[in-house]
Amino acid sequence: MMPVEQMPQLIEALASIAEILGRLGVPGLVALVLAGPAAVLIMILVLDYLRTRHSDIRDARHRADMERMFYEYRKDMDARNSETLALVEQHRADTQAILRDLGEKHAQVTQYYRDNVEVVKGYQRMTTDFCDVVVNNTRALERIANMSEVNMFCPMAREAATGRK
């Protein structure tokens, strides 16, 4: 509630408002009544325009940031792709060098096997010849043993065995 001392001031304010409304008349009052919602509608439209403008500016900044990030990402990916391609190329060269070296070593091992086959063939010929030598030596020793057993070349042995000279 209002205190009683302020009542005359309130009545005076209401009287001045009534005088202004009287001067406006009916068309002024209608215009004043319609001006309130129109002002609210105009304010809503202005605020919507400002919000849209702010949103467009924010979207443009966001788009620019995204394009910059995409550009940096592509640049980084291109750099990584170049590094990866360089590493793959280096790996390919290393692998080819390893395969060449492996091929040379394989050729050497293959040659070692061929040489060993020749050595074995030579050894087989040598053992065959040696076998002939052993057989001939054995026969010669058998003949010598046989001769020594029946020693008929020595005159004393012949005379002892047969009784004749």
PDB file of C-alpha atoms in Angstrom:
ATOM      1  CA  MET A   1       0.000   0.000   0.000  1.00  0.00           C
ATOM      2  CA  MET A   2       1.003   3.499  -0.643  1.00  0.00           C
ATOM      3  CA  PRO A   3       1.385   5.955   2.145  1.00  0.00           C
ATOM      4  CA  VAL A   4      -1.230   8.710   2.344  1.00  0.00           C
ATOM      5  CA  GLU A   5       1.330  11.507   1.863  1.00  0.00           C
ATOM      6  CA  GLN A   6       2.067  10.360  -1.683  1.00  0.00           C
ATOM      7  CA  MET A   7      -1.623  10.288  -2.744  1.00  0.00           C
ATOM      8  CA  PRO A   8      -1.779  13.940  -3.945  1.00  0.00           C
ATOM      9  CA  GLN A   9       1.275  13.348  -6.154  1.00  0.00           C
ATOM     10  CA  LEU A  10      -0.351  10.229  -7.614  1.00  0.00           C
ATOM     11  CA  ILE A  11      -3.611  12.097  -8.343  1.00  0.00           C
ATOM     12  CA  GLU A  12      -1.640  14.894 -10.012  1.00  0.00           C
ATOM     13  CA  ALA A  13       0.228  12.352 -12.252  1.00  0.00           C
ATOM     14  CA  LEU A  14      -3.051  10.681 -13.221  1.00  0.00           C
ATOM     15  CA  ALA A  15      -4.575  14.070 -14.065  1.00  0.00           C
ATOM     16  CA  SER A  16      -1.665  14.941 -16.383  1.00  0.00           C
ATOM     17  CA  ILE A  17      -1.957  11.518 -18.092  1.00  0.00           C
ATOM     18  CA  ALA A  18      -5.744  12.064 -18.551  1.00  0.00           C
ATOM     19  CA  GLU A  19      -5.109  15.515 -20.051  1.00  0.00           C
ATOM     20  CA  ILE A  20      -2.578  14.018 -22.559  1.00  0.00           C
ATOM     21  CA  LEU A  21      -5.012  11.215 -23.475  1.00  0.00           C
ATOM     22  CA  GLY A  22      -7.776  13.787 -23.960  1.00  0.00           C
ATOM     23  CA  ARG A  23      -5.638  15.789 -26.356  1.00  0.00           C
ATOM     24  CA  LEU A  24      -4.770  12.637 -28.368  1.00  0.00           C
ATOM     25  CA  GLY A  25      -8.393  11.793 -28.877  1.00  0.00           C
ATOM     26  CA  VAL A  26      -9.802   8.453 -30.041  1.00  0.00           C
ATOM     27  CA  PRO A  27      -7.508   8.043 -33.069  1.00  0.00           C
ATOM     28  CA  GLY A  28      -4.455   8.838 -30.935  1.00  0.00           C
ATOM     29  CA  LEU A  29      -5.549   6.333 -28.275  1.00  0.00           C
ATOM     30  CA  VAL A  30      -6.059   3.633 -30.950  1.00  0.00           C
ATOM     31  CA  ALA A  31      -2.647   4.452 -32.390  1.00  0.00           C
ATOM     32  CA  LEU A  32      -1.104   4.326 -28.895  1.00  0.00           C
ATOM     33  CA  VAL A  33      -2.780   0.968 -28.163  1.00  0.00           C
ATOM     34  CA  LEU A  34      -1.565  -0.489 -31.494  1.00  0.00           C
ATOM     35  CA  ALA A  35       1.895   1.032 -31.116  1.00  0.00           C
ATOM     36  CA  GLY A  36       2.700  -1.235 -28.152  1.00  0.00           C
ATOM     37  CA  PRO A  37       2.322  -4.549 -30.019  1.00  0.00           C
ATOM     38  CA  ALA A  38       3.850  -3.001 -33.139  1.00  0.00           C
ATOM     39  CA  ALA A  39       6.841  -1.869 -31.087  1.00  0.00           C
ATOM     40  CA  VAL A  40       7.134  -5.369 -29.623  1.00  0.00           C
ATOM     41  CA  LEU A  41       6.888  -6.873 -33.119  1.00  0.00           C
ATOM     42  CA  ILE A  42       9.473  -4.435 -34.477  1.00  0.00           C
ATOM     43  CA  MET A  43      11.753  -5.224 -31.518  1.00  0.00           C
ATOM     44  CA  ILE A  44      11.364  -8.980 -32.163  1.00  0.00           C
ATOM     45  CA  LEU A  45      12.176  -8.505 -35.852  1.00  0.00           C
ATOM     46  CA  VAL A  46      15.226  -6.344 -35.045  1.00  0.00           C
ATOM     47  CA  LEU A  47      16.468  -8.866 -32.462  1.00  0.00           C
ATOM     48  CA  ASP A  48      15.895 -11.739 -34.932  1.00  0.00           C
ATOM     49  CA  TYR A  49      17.845  -9.827 -37.596  1.00  0.00           C
ATOM     50  CA  LEU A  50      20.710  -9.212 -35.145  1.00  0.00           C
ATOM     51  CA  ARG A  51      20.660 -12.870 -34.039  1.00  0.00           C
ATOM     52  CA  THR A  52      20.699 -14.044 -37.676  1.00  0.00           C
ATOM     53  CA  ARG A  53      23.494 -11.639 -38.538  1.00  0.00           C
ATOM     54  CA  HIS A  54      25.508 -12.774 -35.496  1.00  0.00           C
ATOM     55  CA  SER A  55      24.798 -16.411 -36.435  1.00  0.00           C
ATOM     56  CA  ASP A  56      25.939 -15.780 -40.033  1.00  0.00           C
ATOM     57  CA  ILE A  57      29.142 -14.146 -38.808  1.00  0.00           C
ATOM     58  CA  ARG A  58      29.729 -17.035 -36.388  1.00  0.00           C
ATOM     59  CA  ASP A  59      29.026 -19.567 -39.165  1.00  0.00           C
ATOM     60  CA  ALA A  60      31.410 -17.754 -41.518  1.00  0.00           C
ATOM     61  CA  ARG A  61      34.140 -17.802 -38.856  1.00  0.00           C
ATOM     62  CA  HIS A  62      33.444 -21.450 -38.150  1.00  0.00           C
ATOM     63  CA  ARG A  63      33.549 -22.249 -41.883  1.00  0.00           C
ATOM     64  CA  ALA A  64      36.828 -20.332 -42.229  1.00  0.00           C
ATOM     65  CA  ASP A  65      38.258 -22.179 -39.205  1.00  0.00           C
ATOM     66  CA  MET A  66      37.139 -25.509 -40.630  1.00  0.00           C
ATOM     67  CA  GLU A  67      38.642 -24.702 -44.038  1.00  0.00           C
ATOM     68  CA  ARG A  68      41.914 -23.673 -42.381  1.00  0.00           C
ATOM     69  CA  MET A  69      41.936 -26.852 -40.287  1.00  0.00           C
ATOM     70  CA  PHE A  70      41.146 -28.929 -43.383  1.00  0.00           C
ATOM     71  CA  TYR A  71      43.928 -27.197 -45.318  1.00  0.00           C
ATOM     72  CA  GLU A  72      46.397 -27.877 -42.459  1.00  0.00           C
ATOM     73  CA  TYR A  73      45.145 -31.463 -42.216  1.00  0.00           C
ATOM     74  CA  ARG A  74      45.621 -31.994 -45.966  1.00  0.00           C
ATOM     75  CA  LYS A  75      49.072 -30.399 -45.817  1.00  0.00           C
ATOM     76  CA  ASP A  76      49.984 -32.645 -42.880  1.00  0.00           C
ATOM     77  CA  MET A  77      48.571 -35.705 -44.646  1.00  0.00           C
ATOM     78  CA  ASP A  78      50.470 -34.834 -47.828  1.00  0.00           C
ATOM     79  CA  ALA A  79      53.671 -34.535 -45.793  1.00  0.00           C
ATOM     80  CA  ARG A  80      52.956 -37.863 -44.099  1.00  0.00           C
ATOM     81  CA  ASN A  81      52.154 -39.453 -47.458  1.00  0.00           C
ATOM     82  CA  SER A  82      55.465 -38.194 -48.851  1.00  0.00           C
ATOM     83  CA  GLU A  83      57.290 -39.596 -45.822  1.00  0.00           C
ATOM     84  CA  THR A  84      55.430 -42.888 -46.153  1.00  0.00           C
ATOM     85  CA  LEU A  85      56.199 -43.101 -49.869  1.00  0.00           C
ATOM     86  CA  ALA A  86      59.865 -42.356 -49.157  1.00  0.00           C
ATOM     87  CA  LEU A  87      59.922 -45.081 -46.487  1.00  0.00           C
ATOM     88  CA  VAL A  88      58.206 -47.564 -48.803  1.00  0.00           C
ATOM     89  CA  GLU A  89      60.648 -46.727 -51.602  1.00  0.00           C
ATOM     90  CA  GLN A  90      63.597 -47.141 -49.204  1.00  0.00           C
ATOM     91  CA  HIS A  91      62.140 -50.458 -48.012  1.00  0.00           C
ATOM     92  CA  ARG A  92      61.703 -51.570 -51.630  1.00  0.00           C
ATOM     93  CA  ALA A  93      65.320 -50.681 -52.423  1.00  0.00           C
ATOM     94  CA  ASP A  94      66.554 -52.446 -49.278  1.00  0.00           C
ATOM     95  CA  THR A  95      64.456 -55.507 -50.091  1.00  0.00           C
ATOM     96  CA  GLN A  96      65.796 -55.612 -53.649  1.00  0.00           C
ATOM     97  CA  ALA A  97      69.360 -55.349 -52.330  1.00  0.00           C
ATOM     98  CA  ILE A  98      68.675 -58.172 -49.869  1.00  0.00           C
ATOM     99  CA  LEU A  99      67.135 -60.298 -52.631  1.00  0.00           C
ATOM    100  CA  ARG A 100      70.096 -59.635 -54.949  1.00  0.00           C
ATOM    101  CA  ASP A 101      72.515 -60.584 -52.165  1.00  0.00           C
ATOM    102  CA  LEU A 102      70.419 -63.641 -51.338  1.00  0.00           C
ATOM    103  CA  GLY A 103      70.366 -64.622 -55.026  1.00  0.00           C
ATOM    104  CA  GLU A 104      74.160 -64.315 -55.235  1.00  0.00           C
ATOM    105  CA  LYS A 105      74.600 -66.394 -52.090  1.00  0.00           C
ATOM    106  CA  HIS A 106      72.120 -68.952 -53.417  1.00  0.00           C
ATOM    107  CA  ALA A 107      74.101 -69.133 -56.658  1.00  0.00           C
ATOM    108  CA  GLN A 108      77.284 -69.686 -54.609  1.00  0.00           C
ATOM    109  CA  VAL A 109      75.627 -72.452 -52.568  1.00  0.00           C
ATOM    110  CA  THR A 110      74.308 -74.031 -55.761  1.00  0.00           C
ATOM    111  CA  GLN A 111      77.842 -73.914 -57.194  1.00  0.00           C
ATOM    112  CA  TYR A 112      79.161 -75.511 -53.973  1.00  0.00           C
ATOM    113  CA  TYR A 113      76.713 -78.392 -54.475  1.00  0.00           C
ATOM    114  CA  ARG A 114      77.775 -78.789 -58.108  1.00  0.00           C
ATOM    115  CA  ASP A 115      81.437 -78.749 -57.065  1.00  0.00           C
ATOM    116  CA  ASN A 116      80.687 -81.341 -54.359  1.00  0.00           C
ATOM    117  CA  VAL A 117      79.015 -83.555 -56.972  1.00  0.00           C
ATOM    118  CA  GLU A 118      82.176 -83.331 -59.101  1.00  0.00           C
ATOM    119  CA  VAL A 119      84.308 -84.134 -56.034  1.00  0.00           C
ATOM    120  CA  VAL A 120      82.128 -87.154 -55.256  1.00  0.00           C
ATOM    121  CA  LYS A 121      82.324 -88.349 -58.881  1.00  0.00           C
ATOM    122  CA  GLY A 122      86.112 -87.961 -58.788  1.00  0.00           C
ATOM    123  CA  TYR A 123      86.232 -89.765 -55.442  1.00  0.00           C
ATOM    124  CA  GLN A 124      84.118 -92.589 -56.891  1.00  0.00           C
ATOM    125  CA  ARG A 125      86.543 -92.936 -59.839  1.00  0.00           C
ATOM    126  CA  MET A 126      89.456 -92.851 -57.418  1.00  0.00           C
ATOM    127  CA  THR A 127      87.878 -95.487 -55.164  1.00  0.00           C
ATOM    128  CA  THR A 128      87.164 -97.692 -58.187  1.00  0.00           C
ATOM    129  CA  ASP A 129      90.784 -97.382 -59.279  1.00  0.00           C
ATOM    130  CA  PHE A 130      91.938 -97.895 -55.705  1.00  0.00           C
ATOM    131  CA  CYS A 131      89.746-100.980 -55.477  1.00  0.00           C
ATOM    132  CA  ASP A 132      91.506-102.374 -58.548  1.00  0.00           C
ATOM    133  CA  VAL A 133      94.875-101.598 -56.951  1.00  0.00           C
ATOM    134  CA  VAL A 134      93.836-103.325 -53.718  1.00  0.00           C
ATOM    135  CA  VAL A 135      92.547-106.376 -55.622  1.00  0.00           C
ATOM    136  CA  ASN A 136      95.751-106.568 -57.679  1.00  0.00           C
ATOM    137  CA  ASN A 137      97.900-106.141 -54.567  1.00  0.00           C
ATOM    138  CA  THR A 138      95.879-108.805 -52.778  1.00  0.00           C
ATOM    139  CA  ARG A 139      96.377-111.223 -55.662  1.00  0.00           C
ATOM    140  CA  ALA A 140     100.071-110.437 -55.766  1.00  0.00           C
ATOM    141  CA  LEU A 141     100.342-111.016 -52.013  1.00  0.00           C
ATOM    142  CA  GLU A 142      98.415-114.285 -52.366  1.00  0.00           C
ATOM    143  CA  ARG A 143     100.836-115.398 -55.034  1.00  0.00           C
ATOM    144  CA  ILE A 144     103.775-114.378 -52.852  1.00  0.00           C
ATOM    145  CA  ALA A 145     102.210-116.200 -49.893  1.00  0.00           C
ATOM    146  CA  ASN A 146     101.589-119.220 -52.069  1.00  0.00           C
ATOM    147  CA  MET A 147     105.132-119.133 -53.384  1.00  0.00           C
ATOM    148  CA  SER A 148     106.560-118.826 -49.942  1.00  0.00           C
ATOM    149  CA  GLU A 149     104.457-121.786 -48.811  1.00  0.00           C
ATOM    150  CA  VAL A 150     105.529-123.910 -51.691  1.00  0.00           C
ATOM    151  CA  ASN A 151     108.932-122.401 -51.986  1.00  0.00           C
ATOM    152  CA  MET A 152     110.214-124.439 -54.904  1.00  0.00           C
ATOM    153  CA  PHE A 153     112.566-121.786 -56.108  1.00  0.00           C
ATOM    154  CA  CYS A 154     114.989-122.210 -53.271  1.00  0.00           C
ATOM    155  CA  PRO A 155     117.107-125.312 -53.919  1.00  0.00           C
ATOM    156  CA  MET A 156     117.384-126.175 -50.227  1.00  0.00           C
ATOM    157  CA  ALA A 157     113.671-125.925 -49.679  1.00  0.00           C
ATOM    158  CA  ARG A 158     112.961-127.950 -52.834  1.00  0.00           C
ATOM    159  CA  GLU A 159     115.380-130.649 -51.742  1.00  0.00           C
ATOM    160  CA  ALA A 160     113.840-130.759 -48.263  1.00  0.00           C
ATOM    161  CA  ALA A 161     110.282-130.911 -49.603  1.00  0.00           C
ATOM    162  CA  THR A 162     110.727-133.249 -52.509  1.00  0.00           C
ATOM    163  CA  GLY A 163     114.069-134.854 -51.844  1.00  0.00           C
ATOM    164  CA  ARG A 164     115.541-133.635 -55.131  1.00  0.00           C
ATOM    165  CA  LYS A 165     117.480-130.666 -56.027  1.00  0.00           C
TER     166      LYS A 165
END
